[in-house]
Amino acid sequence: MNEKQRLESQQTIKADTVASKPEKDYSKYFQSVYTPPSLKDAKKRGKEEVEYHKDFEIPEQFQGLGKGRKYYIRTYGCQMNEHDTEVMAGIFMELGYEAVDSVDEADVVLLNTCAIRENAENKVFGELGHLKPLKLERPDLLIGVCGCMSQEESVVNRILEKHQFVDMIFGTHNIHRLPQILNEAYMSKEMVVEVWSKEGDVIENLPKVRRGNIKAWVNIMYGCDKFCTYCIVPYTRGKERSRRPEDIVQEVRQLAAHGYKEVTLLGQNVNAYGKDFEDIDFTLGDLMEELSKIDIPRIRFTTSHPRDFDDRLIEVLAKQGNLVDHIHLPVQSGSSDILKIMARKYSREHYLELVRKIKAAIPNVTLTTDIIVGFPNETDEQFEETMTLYKEVGFETAYTFIYSPREGTPAARMKDNVSMEVKKARLQRLNDLVNEMAREAMEKYEGQVVEVLVEGESKNNPDVLAGYTRKNKLVNFKGPKSIIGQLVNVKIINAKTWSLDGEMIEIDEQVEVV
Ligand code: 5AD
Ligand code: SF4
């Protein structure tokens, strides 16, 4: 589908959506662009082939749009959002805008939002509250909301009703239309709403302004088809679309040539990489093997889904080299019954078996995870199964969350007999375990020599340098600023729960570096 056809189809969505809500016909407020989202449409998974475009360029009439203007983007949520911000920064730069570090200096402010839990959304509405007086003071300031929240009709409706001062809303599938959307917002007195409920094609050569020149994110796929019952992502990010291997390899090669030391491959469910290719049989394992040949010290990926984590990938990761020995493998729950209602499509036993295979192939592997507590009707026994699984796997750390109902997802319609008090108590117990095991994992490093990628000054102390090991442990140590961006060896002197203190050393051949 080309751009014109897609826009026409979006107009159809607009007409349908508006027609199905006669009591609230927001379109009457709009003379210009009004394409609202629909979670119902976002749920559909069509058979149409994804088109790949390599011909992105700023249309001539928008060149220079940003001359003398400044932009600021505030990013919420995951690495995918951080990376989308880098792309939008690239587009702003090509339009001639200047980047600034604060809302006060900016002529355009974008909130790149996250919809994964209610508290993420509350933060954004809080920020909109702060922006309102600024907009009243400076009516020329453009305020935009983009990212995952924009894909939800309840959010768009709330902004339309309560935050009329917002100038533009656009979603995750059309960030490449930023020039057109900005232009429309300058021209129009109305709020510009352009959200595509159906995912877009893959657009390859979008400009990027990367944050830093040491570590880089590289998208390998977009979207998610897993539809775990609690998760909004398959609706906000659309169907799974993999980037072609040659485009990914080329991007990583270029990053290596520019001196980047670490690449994190991004996707909502990276283990499904390649499943959508019809012409080639090429999986994440195959991709990792290709990337392992590139001269760049570290390659990671996030996030994995245990269901699609196959033997081929394990075999390739076991060769290590530049493929790091740290795997983030979200388990969500240790109870097979809860996993079933979450529609995770694996059981506790399957997960443990996968862990056993990974550990057999990569004995020094570090595993970390994501866990949701207080899923609807989770019993004490089911929660205890999460605790025992955590210990049995020996995770080194975890992101832990209380279940947050997301409108439009199946779990949000489930009755829930667990009180918030119980959920909070479970989270506390789990976090105590996570901290205890994180501390134990860190203590093992005392006396060892680790390879650290030096990222800069420590946030808390400018006299100290900070960087991360291959297993993503934060290390603080004293050293000259000239080594920022380099890999150095550090002997660990003191372990804390979330960081290690060490001393930089020259190594001789005898010392094992981990
Ligand atoms: N409530 C709480 N946590 C959630 N996550 C995803 N959806 C929800 C939700 N509705 C968590 C999962 C996922 C991580 C990115 O966020 O653990 O792996
Ligand atoms: Fe959400 Fe991850 Fe499940 Fe996809 S695999 S639905 S992103 S939790």
Coordinates of C-alpha atoms and ligand atoms in Angstrom, one line a residue:
M1 CA 0.0 0.0 0.0
N2 CA 1.5 3.3 -0.9
E3 CA 1.3 6.5 1.1
K4 CA -1.7 7.9 -0.8
Q5 CA -3.7 4.6 -0.5
R6 CA -2.9 4.4 3.2
L7 CA -4.1 7.9 3.8
E8 CA -7.3 7.1 2.0
S9 CA -7.8 4.0 4.0
Q10 CA -7.2 6.0 7.2
Q11 CA -9.9 8.4 6.1
T12 CA -12.3 5.4 6.0
I13 CA -11.3 4.5 9.5
K14 CA -12.0 8.1 10.4
A15 CA -15.5 8.0 8.9
D16 CA -16.3 4.6 10.5
T17 CA -15.0 5.6 13.9
V18 CA -16.9 8.8 14.0
A19 CA -20.1 7.2 12.7
S20 CA -20.0 4.5 15.4
K21 CA -19.9 7.2 18.1
P22 CA -22.9 9.5 17.3
E23 CA -23.2 10.9 20.8
K24 CA -19.6 12.3 20.7
D25 CA -18.8 13.4 17.2
Y26 CA -15.5 15.1 17.7
S27 CA -15.0 15.7 14.0
K28 CA -17.4 18.7 14.1
Y29 CA -14.6 20.5 15.9
F30 CA -12.2 20.0 13.1
Q31 CA -11.8 21.6 9.8
S32 CA -8.4 20.1 9.2
V33 CA -6.7 16.8 10.0
Y34 CA -8.8 14.5 12.2
T35 CA -7.9 10.8 12.1
P36 CA -8.6 9.3 15.6
P37 CA -7.4 5.9 16.7
S38 CA -9.5 2.8 17.2
L39 CA -8.3 -0.1 19.4
K40 CA -10.8 -2.3 17.7
D41 CA -9.1 -1.7 14.3
A42 CA -5.7 -1.9 15.9
K43 CA -6.5 -5.5 17.0
K44 CA -7.0 -6.7 13.4
R45 CA -4.1 -8.7 11.8
G46 CA -4.4 -8.5 8.0
K47 CA -2.6 -10.7 5.5
E48 CA -1.4 -7.7 3.4
E49 CA 2.3 -7.8 2.8
V50 CA 4.5 -5.2 4.4
E51 CA 6.1 -2.8 2.0
Y52 CA 9.7 -1.6 2.6
H53 CA 10.4 2.0 1.7
K54 CA 14.0 3.3 1.3
D55 CA 13.1 6.7 -0.2
F56 CA 12.2 8.9 2.8
E57 CA 13.0 12.5 2.3
I58 CA 11.7 15.8 3.6
P59 CA 9.2 17.2 1.1
E60 CA 10.6 20.3 -0.5
Q61 CA 7.8 22.6 0.7
F62 CA 8.7 21.8 4.4
Q63 CA 12.5 22.3 4.1
G64 CA 13.5 25.0 6.4
L65 CA 10.3 24.8 8.4
G66 CA 12.4 24.7 11.6
K67 CA 14.7 27.6 10.8
G68 CA 15.0 29.8 14.0
R69 CA 12.9 27.3 15.9
K70 CA 13.7 25.0 18.8
Y71 CA 12.3 21.7 19.9
Y72 CA 12.3 19.6 23.0
I73 CA 11.1 16.0 23.3
R74 CA 10.3 14.3 26.6
T75 CA 10.4 10.5 26.4
Y76 CA 8.5 8.1 28.6
G77 CA 8.7 4.3 28.7
C78 CA 10.8 1.7 26.9
Q79 CA 13.9 1.7 24.7
M80 CA 11.6 1.5 21.6
N81 CA 10.3 4.9 22.6
E82 CA 13.8 6.3 23.3
H83 CA 14.7 5.2 19.8
D84 CA 11.6 6.7 18.2
T85 CA 12.6 9.9 19.9
E86 CA 16.0 9.6 18.1
V87 CA 14.2 9.3 14.8
M88 CA 12.0 12.3 15.5
A89 CA 15.1 14.3 16.6
G90 CA 16.6 13.4 13.2
I91 CA 13.5 14.7 11.4
F92 CA 13.5 17.9 13.4
M93 CA 17.2 18.4 12.6
E94 CA 16.6 17.9 8.9
L95 CA 13.8 20.4 9.1
G96 CA 16.3 22.9 10.5
Y97 CA 15.2 22.9 14.2
E98 CA 17.6 23.3 17.0
A99 CA 17.5 20.9 20.0
V100 CA 17.1 22.4 23.5
D101 CA 17.2 20.8 26.9
S102 CA 14.2 22.3 28.5
V103 CA 10.5 23.1 27.9
D104 CA 11.1 26.8 28.6
E105 CA 13.4 27.3 25.7
A106 CA 11.4 25.3 23.2
D107 CA 9.0 26.4 20.4
V108 CA 7.8 22.9 20.0
V109 CA 7.4 20.4 22.9
L110 CA 6.6 16.7 22.2
L111 CA 5.6 14.2 24.8
N112 CA 6.5 10.7 23.5
T113 CA 4.3 8.7 25.7
C114 CA 4.0 5.1 27.2
A115 CA 0.7 3.2 27.7
I116 CA 2.0 0.1 29.4
R117 CA 0.6 0.9 32.9
E118 CA -1.7 3.4 34.4
N119 CA 1.0 5.3 36.3
A120 CA 2.9 5.9 33.0
E121 CA -0.2 7.5 31.7
N122 CA -0.8 9.6 34.8
K123 CA 2.7 11.0 34.5
V124 CA 1.9 12.3 31.1
F125 CA -1.5 13.9 32.1
G126 CA 0.4 15.5 35.0
E127 CA 3.0 16.9 32.6
L128 CA 0.1 18.3 30.4
G129 CA -1.1 20.1 33.5
H130 CA 2.3 21.7 33.9
L131 CA 2.4 22.7 30.2
K132 CA -1.0 24.5 30.2
P133 CA 0.2 27.7 31.9
L134 CA 3.2 27.8 29.6
K135 CA 0.9 27.6 26.6
L136 CA -1.3 30.4 28.0
E137 CA 1.8 32.6 28.4
R138 CA 3.2 31.7 25.0
P139 CA 0.3 30.9 22.6
D140 CA 2.8 30.2 19.7
L141 CA 4.3 27.3 21.6
L142 CA 3.3 24.0 19.8
I143 CA 2.5 21.1 22.1
G144 CA 2.3 17.6 20.8
V145 CA 1.4 14.2 22.2
C146 CA 2.8 11.1 20.4
G147 CA 3.8 7.6 21.2
C148 CA 1.7 4.7 22.6
M149 CA -0.9 6.7 24.5
S150 CA -1.9 8.5 21.3
Q151 CA -3.0 5.1 19.9
E152 CA -5.7 4.8 22.5
E153 CA -9.1 6.4 21.7
S154 CA -9.8 7.0 25.5
V155 CA -6.6 9.1 25.7
V156 CA -7.3 11.1 22.6
N157 CA -10.9 11.7 23.8
R158 CA -9.7 12.8 27.2
I159 CA -7.2 15.3 25.6
L160 CA -9.9 16.6 23.3
E161 CA -12.2 17.2 26.2
K162 CA -9.8 18.4 28.9
H163 CA -6.6 19.5 27.3
Q164 CA -7.8 21.6 24.4
F165 CA -4.5 23.5 24.3
V166 CA -2.7 20.5 22.8
D167 CA -1.9 21.3 19.2
M168 CA -1.2 17.9 17.7
I169 CA -1.6 14.2 18.5
F170 CA 0.0 11.5 16.3
G171 CA 0.8 7.9 16.9
T172 CA 3.5 5.3 16.7
H173 CA 2.9 4.4 13.0
N174 CA 3.3 7.8 11.4
I175 CA 6.3 9.5 13.0
H176 CA 7.7 9.9 9.5
R177 CA 4.9 12.3 8.8
L178 CA 6.2 14.7 11.5
P179 CA 6.9 17.4 8.8
Q180 CA 3.4 17.3 7.5
I181 CA 1.9 17.2 11.0
L182 CA 4.0 20.1 12.2
N183 CA 3.1 22.2 9.2
E184 CA -0.6 21.4 9.6
A185 CA -0.4 22.5 13.3
Y186 CA 1.2 25.8 12.3
M187 CA -1.4 26.4 9.7
S188 CA -4.5 25.3 11.6
K189 CA -6.3 26.7 14.6
E190 CA -7.7 23.3 15.4
M191 CA -6.0 20.4 17.1
V192 CA -4.3 18.2 14.5
V193 CA -5.1 14.5 15.2
E194 CA -3.5 12.0 12.9
V195 CA -3.3 8.5 14.4
W196 CA -3.1 5.4 12.2
S197 CA -4.8 2.4 13.9
K198 CA -3.3 0.1 11.3
E199 CA 0.4 -0.2 11.3
G200 CA 2.5 1.4 8.6
D201 CA 5.0 -0.1 6.2
V202 CA 8.6 -0.3 7.2
I203 CA 10.5 2.9 6.4
E204 CA 14.2 2.4 6.2
N205 CA 16.2 5.5 5.8
L206 CA 14.7 7.8 8.4
P207 CA 17.2 10.2 9.8
K208 CA 18.3 9.8 13.4
V209 CA 20.1 11.8 16.0
R210 CA 21.4 9.2 18.4
R211 CA 22.0 9.9 22.1
G212 CA 25.7 9.5 22.5
N213 CA 28.3 7.8 20.3
I214 CA 29.1 4.8 22.5
K215 CA 25.9 2.7 22.6
A216 CA 23.2 2.5 19.9
W217 CA 19.8 1.0 19.5
V218 CA 18.8 -0.7 16.3
N219 CA 15.2 -1.8 15.6
I220 CA 15.0 -5.3 14.2
M221 CA 11.2 -5.6 14.2
Y222 CA 8.1 -3.6 15.0
G223 CA 4.9 -4.7 16.7
C224 CA 3.7 -7.7 18.5
D225 CA 1.2 -10.5 17.7
K226 CA 1.4 -12.3 21.0
F227 CA -1.6 -10.6 22.6
C228 CA -0.8 -11.5 26.2
T229 CA -4.2 -10.7 27.8
Y230 CA -2.8 -7.9 30.1
C231 CA -0.8 -6.1 27.4
I232 CA -1.7 -3.0 25.4
V233 CA 1.4 -3.2 23.1
P234 CA -0.1 -5.3 20.3
Y235 CA -2.7 -2.6 19.9
T236 CA -0.4 0.4 20.2
R237 CA 2.4 -1.0 18.1
G238 CA 0.5 -3.1 15.5
K239 CA 1.4 -6.4 13.8
E240 CA 4.8 -7.9 13.7
R241 CA 7.0 -6.6 10.9
S242 CA 10.6 -7.6 10.6
R243 CA 13.2 -5.4 9.0
R244 CA 15.2 -7.1 6.2
P245 CA 18.4 -8.7 7.4
E246 CA 20.6 -6.8 4.9
D247 CA 19.3 -3.4 6.2
I248 CA 20.0 -4.4 9.9
V249 CA 23.5 -5.7 9.0
Q250 CA 24.2 -2.5 7.1
E251 CA 23.1 -0.3 10.0
V252 CA 25.2 -2.2 12.5
R253 CA 28.2 -2.1 10.2
Q254 CA 27.9 1.6 9.9
L255 CA 27.7 2.0 13.7
A256 CA 30.8 -0.1 14.1
A257 CA 32.6 2.0 11.5
H258 CA 31.6 5.1 13.4
G259 CA 33.2 3.7 16.5
Y260 CA 30.1 2.6 18.5
K261 CA 31.0 -0.2 20.9
E262 CA 27.6 -1.6 21.8
V263 CA 24.4 -2.3 19.9
T264 CA 21.1 -3.3 21.5
L265 CA 18.7 -4.9 19.0
L266 CA 15.1 -3.8 19.7
G267 CA 11.7 -5.4 19.2
Q268 CA 8.7 -6.1 21.4
N269 CA 9.2 -9.8 20.8
V270 CA 12.5 -10.2 19.1
N271 CA 12.3 -14.0 19.1
A272 CA 9.5 -13.7 16.5
Y273 CA 12.0 -12.0 14.2
G274 CA 11.7 -13.2 10.6
K275 CA 8.5 -15.2 11.1
D276 CA 6.8 -12.8 8.8
F277 CA 9.2 -13.2 5.9
E278 CA 7.5 -15.1 3.0
D279 CA 10.5 -15.4 0.7
I280 CA 13.3 -16.4 3.1
D281 CA 13.7 -18.6 6.1
F282 CA 15.7 -16.4 8.5
T283 CA 15.4 -16.3 12.2
L284 CA 16.8 -14.3 15.1
G285 CA 19.5 -17.0 15.5
D286 CA 20.5 -16.5 11.8
L287 CA 20.5 -12.7 12.3
M288 CA 22.7 -12.9 15.5
E289 CA 25.2 -15.2 13.6
E290 CA 25.5 -12.6 10.8
L291 CA 25.9 -9.8 13.4
S292 CA 28.5 -11.7 15.3
K293 CA 30.8 -11.4 12.3
I294 CA 30.8 -7.6 12.6
D295 CA 33.7 -5.9 14.3
I296 CA 31.8 -4.3 17.2
P297 CA 32.5 -5.4 20.8
R298 CA 29.0 -6.0 22.2
I299 CA 25.6 -7.0 20.8
R300 CA 22.5 -7.4 23.0
F301 CA 18.8 -7.8 22.3
T302 CA 15.6 -7.0 24.1
T303 CA 12.9 -8.2 24.7
S304 CA 12.7 -12.0 24.4
H305 CA 9.6 -14.1 24.6
P306 CA 10.3 -17.6 26.0
R307 CA 7.8 -19.2 23.7
D308 CA 9.8 -18.4 20.5
F309 CA 13.3 -18.7 22.0
D310 CA 14.6 -21.6 19.9
D311 CA 17.6 -24.0 19.9
R312 CA 19.2 -22.3 16.9
L313 CA 19.4 -19.0 18.9
I314 CA 20.9 -20.8 21.9
E315 CA 23.5 -22.5 19.7
V316 CA 24.5 -19.1 18.2
L317 CA 24.6 -17.3 21.5
A318 CA 26.7 -20.1 23.0
K319 CA 29.6 -19.1 20.6
Q320 CA 29.6 -15.7 22.5
G321 CA 32.3 -13.5 20.9
N322 CA 30.5 -10.1 20.7
L323 CA 27.1 -11.7 21.7
V324 CA 26.9 -10.9 25.4
D325 CA 26.1 -13.6 28.0
H326 CA 23.2 -11.7 29.5
I327 CA 19.6 -12.6 28.5
H328 CA 16.6 -10.7 29.6
L329 CA 13.8 -13.3 29.6
P330 CA 10.5 -12.0 30.9
V331 CA 8.6 -14.8 32.7
Q332 CA 5.7 -12.7 34.2
S333 CA 4.6 -15.4 36.6
G334 CA 5.8 -18.7 38.1
S335 CA 2.3 -20.3 38.0
S336 CA 1.3 -22.3 35.0
D337 CA -2.4 -21.5 35.7
I338 CA -1.7 -17.7 35.7
L339 CA 0.5 -18.0 32.6
K340 CA -2.4 -19.7 30.9
I341 CA -4.8 -16.9 31.7
M342 CA -2.1 -14.4 30.6
A343 CA -2.0 -16.3 27.3
R344 CA 1.8 -16.5 27.5
K345 CA 1.6 -19.9 25.7
Y346 CA 4.2 -21.6 27.9
S347 CA 4.0 -23.2 31.3
R348 CA 6.3 -23.0 34.4
E349 CA 7.9 -26.3 33.3
H350 CA 8.5 -25.1 29.7
Y351 CA 10.2 -22.0 31.1
L352 CA 12.4 -24.0 33.4
E353 CA 13.3 -26.4 30.6
L354 CA 14.3 -23.4 28.4
V355 CA 16.5 -22.0 31.3
R356 CA 18.1 -25.4 31.7
K357 CA 19.0 -25.5 28.0
I358 CA 20.3 -22.0 28.0
K359 CA 22.5 -22.7 31.1
A360 CA 23.8 -25.9 29.6
A361 CA 24.9 -24.1 26.5
I362 CA 26.1 -20.9 28.2
P363 CA 27.3 -21.8 31.7
N364 CA 28.2 -18.2 32.7
V365 CA 24.9 -16.7 31.5
T366 CA 23.2 -14.0 33.5
L367 CA 19.4 -14.1 33.4
T368 CA 17.1 -11.3 34.3
T369 CA 13.3 -11.0 34.0
D370 CA 10.0 -9.1 34.2
I371 CA 7.3 -10.1 36.7
I372 CA 3.7 -9.0 37.2
V373 CA 2.2 -9.6 40.6
G374 CA -1.5 -9.4 41.4
F375 CA -2.9 -10.5 38.1
P376 CA -6.7 -10.9 38.4
N377 CA -7.5 -13.6 41.0
E378 CA -3.9 -14.6 41.6
T379 CA -4.0 -16.8 44.7
D380 CA -1.3 -16.8 47.5
E381 CA -0.2 -20.3 46.3
Q382 CA 0.2 -19.0 42.7
F383 CA 2.2 -16.0 43.9
E384 CA 4.4 -18.4 46.0
E385 CA 5.1 -20.3 42.7
T386 CA 6.6 -17.0 41.3
M387 CA 8.8 -16.8 44.4
T388 CA 10.1 -20.3 44.1
L389 CA 10.6 -20.0 40.3
Y390 CA 12.6 -16.8 40.9
K391 CA 14.9 -18.7 43.3
E392 CA 15.1 -21.8 41.1
V393 CA 16.2 -19.9 38.0
G394 CA 18.6 -17.7 40.1
F395 CA 17.7 -14.5 38.3
E396 CA 20.2 -11.7 39.0
T397 CA 17.6 -8.9 38.9
A398 CA 14.1 -8.2 37.7
Y399 CA 11.7 -5.5 36.8
T400 CA 8.6 -6.1 38.9
F401 CA 5.1 -4.6 38.5
I402 CA 1.7 -4.7 40.0
Y403 CA -0.8 -5.6 37.4
S404 CA -2.5 -2.6 35.9
P405 CA -5.7 -3.0 33.9
R406 CA -5.5 -1.6 30.3
E407 CA -8.7 -0.7 28.7
G408 CA -9.4 -2.8 25.6
T409 CA -7.4 -5.8 26.7
P410 CA -9.1 -9.1 27.7
A411 CA -7.6 -9.0 31.3
A412 CA -9.2 -5.6 31.9
R413 CA -12.6 -7.3 31.6
M414 CA -11.8 -10.0 34.1
K415 CA -13.3 -9.8 37.6
D416 CA -10.5 -9.5 40.2
N417 CA -10.8 -10.6 43.9
V418 CA -7.4 -9.6 45.0
S419 CA -7.2 -6.3 47.0
M420 CA -4.6 -3.6 46.2
E421 CA -3.3 -4.1 49.8
V422 CA -2.5 -7.8 49.1
K423 CA -0.9 -6.9 45.7
K424 CA 1.3 -4.4 47.3
A425 CA 2.4 -6.8 50.0
R426 CA 3.2 -9.4 47.4
L427 CA 5.3 -6.9 45.4
Q428 CA 7.1 -6.0 48.6
R429 CA 8.0 -9.6 49.3
L430 CA 9.1 -10.2 45.7
N431 CA 11.2 -7.0 45.7
D432 CA 12.9 -8.1 48.9
L433 CA 13.8 -11.4 47.2
V434 CA 15.0 -9.5 44.1
N435 CA 17.2 -7.2 46.2
E436 CA 18.7 -10.1 48.2
M437 CA 19.5 -12.1 45.1
A438 CA 20.9 -9.1 43.3
R439 CA 23.2 -8.4 46.2
E440 CA 24.4 -12.0 46.3
A441 CA 25.1 -11.9 42.5
M442 CA 27.1 -8.7 42.9
E443 CA 29.1 -10.0 45.8
K444 CA 30.5 -12.8 43.6
Y445 CA 32.3 -10.1 41.6
E446 CA 34.5 -8.9 44.5
G447 CA 38.1 -9.6 43.6
Q448 CA 37.3 -10.3 40.0
V449 CA 38.3 -8.4 36.9
V450 CA 35.5 -7.2 34.6
E451 CA 35.4 -5.5 31.2
V452 CA 33.8 -2.1 31.5
L453 CA 32.5 0.0 28.6
V454 CA 33.1 3.5 30.0
E455 CA 30.2 5.8 29.4
G456 CA 31.1 8.9 31.3
E457 CA 31.2 10.5 34.7
S458 CA 29.1 8.9 37.4
K459 CA 25.8 10.7 37.9
N460 CA 26.5 11.1 41.7
N461 CA 30.1 12.0 41.6
P462 CA 31.9 13.7 38.7
D463 CA 35.3 12.6 40.0
V464 CA 34.4 9.0 39.3
L465 CA 33.8 7.3 35.9
A466 CA 30.9 4.9 35.3
G467 CA 30.3 2.2 32.8
Y468 CA 28.7 -1.2 32.3
T469 CA 30.0 -4.8 32.1
R470 CA 28.9 -7.3 29.4
K471 CA 26.3 -8.5 31.9
N472 CA 25.0 -4.9 32.3
K473 CA 26.3 -4.3 35.8
L474 CA 27.1 -0.7 36.7
V475 CA 30.7 -0.2 37.7
N476 CA 32.2 3.0 39.3
F477 CA 35.9 3.6 39.3
K478 CA 38.5 6.4 39.1
G479 CA 40.2 7.0 35.8
P480 CA 41.1 9.7 33.3
K481 CA 38.3 11.2 31.2
S482 CA 40.2 10.3 28.1
I483 CA 39.0 6.7 28.4
I484 CA 35.3 7.5 28.0
G485 CA 34.0 5.5 25.2
Q486 CA 36.6 2.7 25.7
L487 CA 36.6 -0.8 27.0
V488 CA 38.8 -1.1 30.1
N489 CA 39.5 -3.7 32.8
V490 CA 38.4 -3.0 36.3
K491 CA 39.1 -5.0 39.4
I492 CA 36.1 -5.1 41.7
I493 CA 36.8 -4.0 45.2
N494 CA 33.4 -3.5 46.7
A495 CA 29.9 -4.8 45.7
K496 CA 26.7 -3.0 46.4
T497 CA 23.2 -4.1 45.5
W498 CA 22.9 -2.1 42.3
S499 CA 26.5 -1.2 41.5
L500 CA 30.2 -2.3 41.9
D501 CA 33.1 -0.1 42.9
G502 CA 36.5 -1.0 41.4
E503 CA 40.0 0.0 40.3
M504 CA 41.2 0.2 36.8
I505 CA 44.0 -2.1 36.1
E506 CA 46.4 -3.1 33.3
I507 CA 46.0 -6.8 32.8
D508 CA 48.5 -9.4 32.0
E509 CA 47.6 -12.6 30.1
Q510 CA 47.0 -14.5 33.3
V511 CA 43.9 -12.7 34.5
E512 CA 40.5 -13.9 33.5
V513 CA 38.2 -11.0 32.5
V514 CA 34.5 -11.6 33.0
Ligands
5AD1 N1 0.4 -4.3 34.0 C1 1.6 -4.4 34.7 N2 2.7 -4.7 34.0 C2 2.6 -4.9 32.7 N3 3.6 -5.2 31.8 C3 3.0 -5.2 30.5 N4 1.7 -4.9 30.6 C4 1.4 -4.7 32.0 C5 0.3 -4.4 32.7 N5 -0.9 -4.3 32.1 C6 5.0 -5.4 32.1 C7 5.4 -6.8 31.7 C8 6.3 -6.5 30.5 C9 6.9 -5.2 30.9 C10 7.5 -4.4 29.8 O1 5.8 -4.5 31.5 O2 6.1 -7.4 32.7 O3 7.3 -7.5 30.3
SF4_2 FE1 3.0 -7.4 25.5 FE2 5.5 -8.6 25.4 FE3 3.2 -10.1 25.5 FE4 3.8 -8.7 23.2 S1 5.0 -10.4 24.2 S2 1.8 -8.8 24.2 S3 4.7 -6.8 24.1 S4 4.0 -8.7 27.1

